[in-house]
PDB file of C-alpha atoms in Angstrom:
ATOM      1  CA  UNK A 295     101.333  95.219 115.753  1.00  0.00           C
ATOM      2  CA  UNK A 296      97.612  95.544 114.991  1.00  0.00           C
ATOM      3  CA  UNK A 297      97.268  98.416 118.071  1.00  0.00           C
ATOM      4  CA  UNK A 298     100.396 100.070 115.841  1.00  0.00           C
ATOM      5  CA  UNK A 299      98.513  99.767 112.636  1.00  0.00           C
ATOM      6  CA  UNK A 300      95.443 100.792 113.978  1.00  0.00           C
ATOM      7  CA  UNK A 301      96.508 104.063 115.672  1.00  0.00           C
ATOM      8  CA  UNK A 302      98.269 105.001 112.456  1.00  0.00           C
ATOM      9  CA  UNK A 303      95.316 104.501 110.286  1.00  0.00           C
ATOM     10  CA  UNK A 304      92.337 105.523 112.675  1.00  0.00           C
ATOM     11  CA  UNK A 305      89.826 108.086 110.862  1.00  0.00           C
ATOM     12  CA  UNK A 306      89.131 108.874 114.938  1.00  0.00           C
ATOM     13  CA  UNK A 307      91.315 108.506 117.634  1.00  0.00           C
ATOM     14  CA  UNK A 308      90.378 106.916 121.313  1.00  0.00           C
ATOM     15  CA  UNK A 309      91.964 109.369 124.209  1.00  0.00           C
ATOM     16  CA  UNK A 310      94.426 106.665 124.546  1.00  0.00           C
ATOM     17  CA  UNK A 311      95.954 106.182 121.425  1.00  0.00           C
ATOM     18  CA  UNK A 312      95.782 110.294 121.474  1.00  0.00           C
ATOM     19  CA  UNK A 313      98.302 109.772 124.058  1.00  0.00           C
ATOM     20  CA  UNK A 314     100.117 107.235 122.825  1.00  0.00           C
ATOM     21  CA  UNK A 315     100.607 109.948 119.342  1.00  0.00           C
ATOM     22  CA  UNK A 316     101.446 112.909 121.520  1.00  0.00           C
ATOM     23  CA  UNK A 317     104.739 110.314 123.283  1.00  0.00           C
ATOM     24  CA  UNK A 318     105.426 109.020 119.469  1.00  0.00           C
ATOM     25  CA  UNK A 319     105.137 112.726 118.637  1.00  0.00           C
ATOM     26  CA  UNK A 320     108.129 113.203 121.131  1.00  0.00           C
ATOM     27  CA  UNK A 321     110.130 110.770 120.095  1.00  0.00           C
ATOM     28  CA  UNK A 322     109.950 111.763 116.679  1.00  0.00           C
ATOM     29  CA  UNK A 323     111.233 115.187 117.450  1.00  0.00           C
ATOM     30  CA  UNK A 324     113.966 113.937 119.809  1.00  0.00           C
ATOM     31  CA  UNK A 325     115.132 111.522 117.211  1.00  0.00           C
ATOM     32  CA  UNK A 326     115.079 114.942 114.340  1.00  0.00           C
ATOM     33  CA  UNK A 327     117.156 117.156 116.801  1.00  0.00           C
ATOM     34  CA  UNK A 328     119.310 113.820 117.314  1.00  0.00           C
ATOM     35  CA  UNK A 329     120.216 114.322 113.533  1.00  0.00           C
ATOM     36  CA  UNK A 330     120.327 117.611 113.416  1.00  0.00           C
ATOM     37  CA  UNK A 331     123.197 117.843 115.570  1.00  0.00           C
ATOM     38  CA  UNK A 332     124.845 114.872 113.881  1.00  0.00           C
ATOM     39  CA  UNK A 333     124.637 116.784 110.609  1.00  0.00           C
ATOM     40  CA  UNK A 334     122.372 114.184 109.603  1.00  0.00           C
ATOM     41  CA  UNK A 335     119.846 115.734 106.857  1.00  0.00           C
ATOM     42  CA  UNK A 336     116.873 112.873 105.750  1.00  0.00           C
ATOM     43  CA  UNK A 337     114.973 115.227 103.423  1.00  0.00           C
ATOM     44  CA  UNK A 338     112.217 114.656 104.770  1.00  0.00           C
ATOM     45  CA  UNK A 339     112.286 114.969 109.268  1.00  0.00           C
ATOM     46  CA  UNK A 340     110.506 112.037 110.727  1.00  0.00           C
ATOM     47  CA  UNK A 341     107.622 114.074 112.624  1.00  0.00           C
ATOM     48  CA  UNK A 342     106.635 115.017 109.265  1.00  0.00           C
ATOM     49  CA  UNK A 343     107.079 111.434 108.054  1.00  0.00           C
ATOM     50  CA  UNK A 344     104.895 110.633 111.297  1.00  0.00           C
ATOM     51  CA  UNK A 345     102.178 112.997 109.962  1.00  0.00           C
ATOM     52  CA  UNK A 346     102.554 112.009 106.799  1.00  0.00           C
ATOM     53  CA  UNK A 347     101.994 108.182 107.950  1.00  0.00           C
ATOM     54  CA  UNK A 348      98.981 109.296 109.758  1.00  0.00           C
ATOM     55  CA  UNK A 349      96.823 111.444 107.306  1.00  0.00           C
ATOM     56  CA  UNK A 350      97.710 108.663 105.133  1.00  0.00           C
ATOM     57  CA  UNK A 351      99.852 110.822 102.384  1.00  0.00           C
ATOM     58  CA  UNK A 352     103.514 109.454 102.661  1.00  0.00           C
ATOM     59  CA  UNK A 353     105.760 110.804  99.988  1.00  0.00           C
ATOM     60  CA  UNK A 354     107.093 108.035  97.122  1.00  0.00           C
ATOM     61  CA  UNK A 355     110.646 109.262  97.019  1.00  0.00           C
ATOM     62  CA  UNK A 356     112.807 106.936  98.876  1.00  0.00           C
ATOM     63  CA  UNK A 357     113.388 108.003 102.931  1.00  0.00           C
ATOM     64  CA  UNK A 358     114.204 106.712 105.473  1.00  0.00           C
ATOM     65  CA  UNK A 359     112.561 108.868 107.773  1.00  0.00           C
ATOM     66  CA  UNK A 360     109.102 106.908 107.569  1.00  0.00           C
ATOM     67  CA  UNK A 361     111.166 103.767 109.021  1.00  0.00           C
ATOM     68  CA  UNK A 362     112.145 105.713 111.849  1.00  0.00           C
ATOM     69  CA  UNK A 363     108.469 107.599 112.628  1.00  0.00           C
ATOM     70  CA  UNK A 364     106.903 103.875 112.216  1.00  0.00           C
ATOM     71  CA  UNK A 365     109.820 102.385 114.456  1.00  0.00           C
ATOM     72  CA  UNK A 366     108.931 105.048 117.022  1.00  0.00           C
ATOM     73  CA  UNK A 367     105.292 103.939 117.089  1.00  0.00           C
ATOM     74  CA  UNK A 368     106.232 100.287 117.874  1.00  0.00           C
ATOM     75  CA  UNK A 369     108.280 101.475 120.268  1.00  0.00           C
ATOM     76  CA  UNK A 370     105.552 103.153 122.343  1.00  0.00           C
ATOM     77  CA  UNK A 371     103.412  99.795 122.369  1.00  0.00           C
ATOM     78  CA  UNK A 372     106.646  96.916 122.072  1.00  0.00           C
ATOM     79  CA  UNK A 373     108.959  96.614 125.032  1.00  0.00           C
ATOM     80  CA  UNK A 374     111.831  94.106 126.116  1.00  0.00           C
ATOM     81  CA  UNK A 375     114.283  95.018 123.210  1.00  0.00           C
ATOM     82  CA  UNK A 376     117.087  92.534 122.803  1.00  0.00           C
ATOM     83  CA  UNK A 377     120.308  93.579 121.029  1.00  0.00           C
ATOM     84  CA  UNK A 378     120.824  90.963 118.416  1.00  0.00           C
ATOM     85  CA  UNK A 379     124.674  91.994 117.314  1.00  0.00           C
ATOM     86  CA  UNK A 380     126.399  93.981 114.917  1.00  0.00           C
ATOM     87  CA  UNK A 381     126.448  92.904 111.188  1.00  0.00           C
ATOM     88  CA  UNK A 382     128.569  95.084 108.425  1.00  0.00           C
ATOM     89  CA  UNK A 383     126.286  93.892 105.439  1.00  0.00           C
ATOM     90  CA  UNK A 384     122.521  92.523 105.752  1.00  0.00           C
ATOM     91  CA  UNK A 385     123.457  90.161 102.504  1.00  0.00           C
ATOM     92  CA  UNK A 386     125.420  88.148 105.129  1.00  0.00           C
ATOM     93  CA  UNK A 387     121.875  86.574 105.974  1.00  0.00           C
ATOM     94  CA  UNK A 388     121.753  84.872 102.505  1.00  0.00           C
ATOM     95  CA  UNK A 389     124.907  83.164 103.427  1.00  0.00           C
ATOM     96  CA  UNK A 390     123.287  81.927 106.345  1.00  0.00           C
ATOM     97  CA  UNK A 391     120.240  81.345 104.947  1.00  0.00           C
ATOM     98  CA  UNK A 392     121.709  78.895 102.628  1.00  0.00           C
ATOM     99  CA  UNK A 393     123.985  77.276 105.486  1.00  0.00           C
ATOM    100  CA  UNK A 394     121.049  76.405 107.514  1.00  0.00           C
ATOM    101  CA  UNK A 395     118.495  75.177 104.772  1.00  0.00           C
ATOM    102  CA  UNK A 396     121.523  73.190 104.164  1.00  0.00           C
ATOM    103  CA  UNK A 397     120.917  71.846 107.278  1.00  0.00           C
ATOM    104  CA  UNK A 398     117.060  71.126 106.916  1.00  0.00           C
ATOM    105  CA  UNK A 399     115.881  74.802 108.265  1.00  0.00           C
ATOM    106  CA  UNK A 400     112.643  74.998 106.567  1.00  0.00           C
ATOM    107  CA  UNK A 401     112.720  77.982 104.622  1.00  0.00           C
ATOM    108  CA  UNK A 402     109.781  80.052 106.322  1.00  0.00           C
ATOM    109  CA  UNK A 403     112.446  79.920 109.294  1.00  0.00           C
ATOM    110  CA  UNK A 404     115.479  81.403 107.535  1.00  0.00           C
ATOM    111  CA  UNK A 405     116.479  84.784 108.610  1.00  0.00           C
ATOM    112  CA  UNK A 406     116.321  86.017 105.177  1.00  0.00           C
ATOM    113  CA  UNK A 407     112.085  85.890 105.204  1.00  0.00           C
ATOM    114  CA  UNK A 408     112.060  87.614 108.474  1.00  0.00           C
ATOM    115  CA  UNK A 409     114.784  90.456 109.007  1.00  0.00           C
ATOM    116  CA  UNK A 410     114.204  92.051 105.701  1.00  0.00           C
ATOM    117  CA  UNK A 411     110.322  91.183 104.997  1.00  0.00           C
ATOM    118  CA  UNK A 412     109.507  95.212 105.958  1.00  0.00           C
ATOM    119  CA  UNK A 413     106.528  96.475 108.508  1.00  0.00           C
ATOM    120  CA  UNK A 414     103.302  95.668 107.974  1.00  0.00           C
ATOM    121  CA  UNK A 415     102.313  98.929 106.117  1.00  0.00           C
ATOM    122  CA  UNK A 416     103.357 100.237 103.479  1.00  0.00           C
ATOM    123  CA  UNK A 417     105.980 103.063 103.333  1.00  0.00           C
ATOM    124  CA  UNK A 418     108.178 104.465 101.448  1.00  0.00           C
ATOM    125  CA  UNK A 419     111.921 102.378 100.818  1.00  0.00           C
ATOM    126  CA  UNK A 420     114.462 104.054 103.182  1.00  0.00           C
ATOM    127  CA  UNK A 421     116.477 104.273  99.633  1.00  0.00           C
ATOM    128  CA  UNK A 422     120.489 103.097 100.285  1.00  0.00           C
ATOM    129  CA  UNK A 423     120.258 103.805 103.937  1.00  0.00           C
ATOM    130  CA  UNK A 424     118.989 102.076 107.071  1.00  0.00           C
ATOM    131  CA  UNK A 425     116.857 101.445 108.772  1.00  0.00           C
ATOM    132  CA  UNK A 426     115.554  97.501 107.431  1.00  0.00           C
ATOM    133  CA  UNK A 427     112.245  96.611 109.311  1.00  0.00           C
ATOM    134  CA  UNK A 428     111.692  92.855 109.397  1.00  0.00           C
ATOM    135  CA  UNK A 429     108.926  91.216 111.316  1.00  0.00           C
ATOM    136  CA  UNK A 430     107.916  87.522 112.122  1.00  0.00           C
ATOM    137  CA  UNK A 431     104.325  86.633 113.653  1.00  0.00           C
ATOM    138  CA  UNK A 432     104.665  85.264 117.204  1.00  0.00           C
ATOM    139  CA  UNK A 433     103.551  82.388 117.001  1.00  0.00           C
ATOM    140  CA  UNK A 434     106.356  81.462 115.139  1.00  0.00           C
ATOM    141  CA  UNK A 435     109.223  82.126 117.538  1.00  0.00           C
ATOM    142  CA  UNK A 436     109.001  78.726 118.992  1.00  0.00           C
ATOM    143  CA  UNK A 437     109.541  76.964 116.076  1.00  0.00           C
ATOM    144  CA  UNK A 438     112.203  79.038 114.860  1.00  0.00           C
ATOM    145  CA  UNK A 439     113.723  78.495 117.786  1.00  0.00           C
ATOM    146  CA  UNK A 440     113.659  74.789 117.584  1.00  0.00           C
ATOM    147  CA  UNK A 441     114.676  74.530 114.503  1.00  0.00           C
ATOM    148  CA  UNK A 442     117.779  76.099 114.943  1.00  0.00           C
ATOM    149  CA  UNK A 443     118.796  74.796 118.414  1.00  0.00           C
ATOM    150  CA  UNK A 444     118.548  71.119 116.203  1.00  0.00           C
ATOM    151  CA  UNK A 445     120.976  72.294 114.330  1.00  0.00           C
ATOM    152  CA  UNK A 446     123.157  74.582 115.923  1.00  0.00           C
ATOM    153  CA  UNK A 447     125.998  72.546 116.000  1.00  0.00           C
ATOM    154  CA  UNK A 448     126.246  71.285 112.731  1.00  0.00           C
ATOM    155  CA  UNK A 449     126.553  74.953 111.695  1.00  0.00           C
ATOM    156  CA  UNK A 450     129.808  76.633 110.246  1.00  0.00           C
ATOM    157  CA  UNK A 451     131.367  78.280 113.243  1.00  0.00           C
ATOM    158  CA  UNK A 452     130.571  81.817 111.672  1.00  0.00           C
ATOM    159  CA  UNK A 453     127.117  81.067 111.729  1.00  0.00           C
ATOM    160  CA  UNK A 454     126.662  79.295 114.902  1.00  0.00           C
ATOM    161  CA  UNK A 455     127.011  82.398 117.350  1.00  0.00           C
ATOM    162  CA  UNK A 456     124.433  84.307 115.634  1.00  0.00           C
ATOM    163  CA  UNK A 457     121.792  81.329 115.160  1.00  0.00           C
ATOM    164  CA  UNK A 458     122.218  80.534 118.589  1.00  0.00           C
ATOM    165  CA  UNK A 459     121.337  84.662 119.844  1.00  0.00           C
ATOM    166  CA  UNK A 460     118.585  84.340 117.247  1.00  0.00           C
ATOM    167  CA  UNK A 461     117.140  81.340 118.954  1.00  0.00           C
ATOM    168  CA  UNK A 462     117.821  82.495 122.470  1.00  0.00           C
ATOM    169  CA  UNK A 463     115.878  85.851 121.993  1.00  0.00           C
ATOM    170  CA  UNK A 464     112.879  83.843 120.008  1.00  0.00           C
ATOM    171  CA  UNK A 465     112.571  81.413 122.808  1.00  0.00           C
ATOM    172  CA  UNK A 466     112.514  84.148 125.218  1.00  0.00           C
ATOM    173  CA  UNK A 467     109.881  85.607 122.971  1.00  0.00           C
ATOM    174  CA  UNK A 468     107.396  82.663 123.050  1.00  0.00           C
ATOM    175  CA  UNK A 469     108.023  82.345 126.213  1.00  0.00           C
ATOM    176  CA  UNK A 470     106.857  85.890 127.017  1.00  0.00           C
ATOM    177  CA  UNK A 471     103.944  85.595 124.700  1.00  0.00           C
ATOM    178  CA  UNK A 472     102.795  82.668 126.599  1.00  0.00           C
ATOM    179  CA  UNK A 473     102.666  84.606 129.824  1.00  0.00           C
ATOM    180  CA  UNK A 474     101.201  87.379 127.833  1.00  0.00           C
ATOM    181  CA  UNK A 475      98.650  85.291 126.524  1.00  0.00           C
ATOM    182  CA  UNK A 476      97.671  84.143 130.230  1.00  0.00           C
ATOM    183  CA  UNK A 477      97.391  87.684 131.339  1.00  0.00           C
ATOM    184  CA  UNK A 478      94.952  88.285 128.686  1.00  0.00           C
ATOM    185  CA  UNK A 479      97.188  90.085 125.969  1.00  0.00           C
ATOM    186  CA  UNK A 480      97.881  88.979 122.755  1.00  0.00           C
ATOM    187  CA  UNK A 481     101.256  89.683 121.502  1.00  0.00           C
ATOM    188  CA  UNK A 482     101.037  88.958 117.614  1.00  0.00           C
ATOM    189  CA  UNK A 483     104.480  89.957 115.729  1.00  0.00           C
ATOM    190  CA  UNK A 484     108.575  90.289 116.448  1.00  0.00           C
ATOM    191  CA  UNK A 485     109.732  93.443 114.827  1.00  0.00           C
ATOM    192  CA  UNK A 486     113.741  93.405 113.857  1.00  0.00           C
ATOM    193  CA  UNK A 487     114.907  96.712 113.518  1.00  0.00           C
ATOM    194  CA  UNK A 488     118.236  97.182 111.689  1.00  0.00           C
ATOM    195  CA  UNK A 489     120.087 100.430 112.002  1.00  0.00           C
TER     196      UNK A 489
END
């Protein structure tokens, strides 16, 4: 996440993260004619969001489309997505946030910290719509992990399936980081993307 916030906020730009910009650039446009033809209008497209982001002048107004240019410059330096599941309504995660601090979940660990907590700059809200950005450092997915695998089946049934594919992915996750780690990378945040 630091390479993200550091190409968006460079005064001068390395060839590489150059690069990196012109693929972001891309997918920025590919994800405005995407709208487009879904008669989806955001005010605002995202590869002016993008430039916005960069020269440092997003607008206040609530849009989502700086959500979408930032996800799109993750994207280009985070790989291994996992599909989490469907939800109909984000507030579900207070109901689970409550079932497993019931449960002894310390309350850095509840979903409710992470999912929603937003990217590590600042933009502008996305207003009613998606996209949420959540993200949780790293070094955390272990524990998270742990802590819910202890519990898992103490849970409500409705809250055991997801806990469990939250704990599967973030044990993946450290896992991956410690490989990372050994081949001399330094993988420092989990982004959750809801859309």
């Amino acid at each position: 996440m630091r390479t993200v916030v550091r190409l968006l906020t460079a005064v001068e730009r390395t060839e590489q993260q150059e690069r990196t910009l012109a693929r972001v650039r891309t997918e920025c446009e590919r994800t405005d004619a995407r709208f487009r033809e879904q008669g989806i209008d955001l005010a605002v497209s995202i590869s002016q969001a993008l430039d916005e982001l960069i020269d440092g002048t997003p607008s206040t107004d609530p849009c989502p489309a700086y959500s979408y240019a930032f996800y799109q410059a993750v994207a280009a330096h985070f790989s291994d997505p996992t599909d989490l599941g469907a939800w109909r309504r984000p507030s579900w995660f207070r109901a689970m946030d409550d079932e497993l601090a019931r449960h002894g979940v310390p309350s850095d660990l509840l979903p409710g910290t992470f999912l929603f907590s937003g990217p590590p700059l600042r933009l502008p809200h996305p207003g009613d719509a998606v996209p949420a950005i959540g993200t949780l450092p790293a070094g955390r997915a272990a524990a998270l992990a742990d802590a819910y695998a202890r519990v898992l089946v103490r849970l409500d049934p409705q809250f055991r399936g997801p806990a469990r594919r939250l704990a599967d992915a973030l044990r993946a996750e450290a896992r991956a980081g410690g490989s990372a780690r050994q081949a001399g990378t330094n993988p420092d945040t989990v982004l959750f993307w809801f859309h």
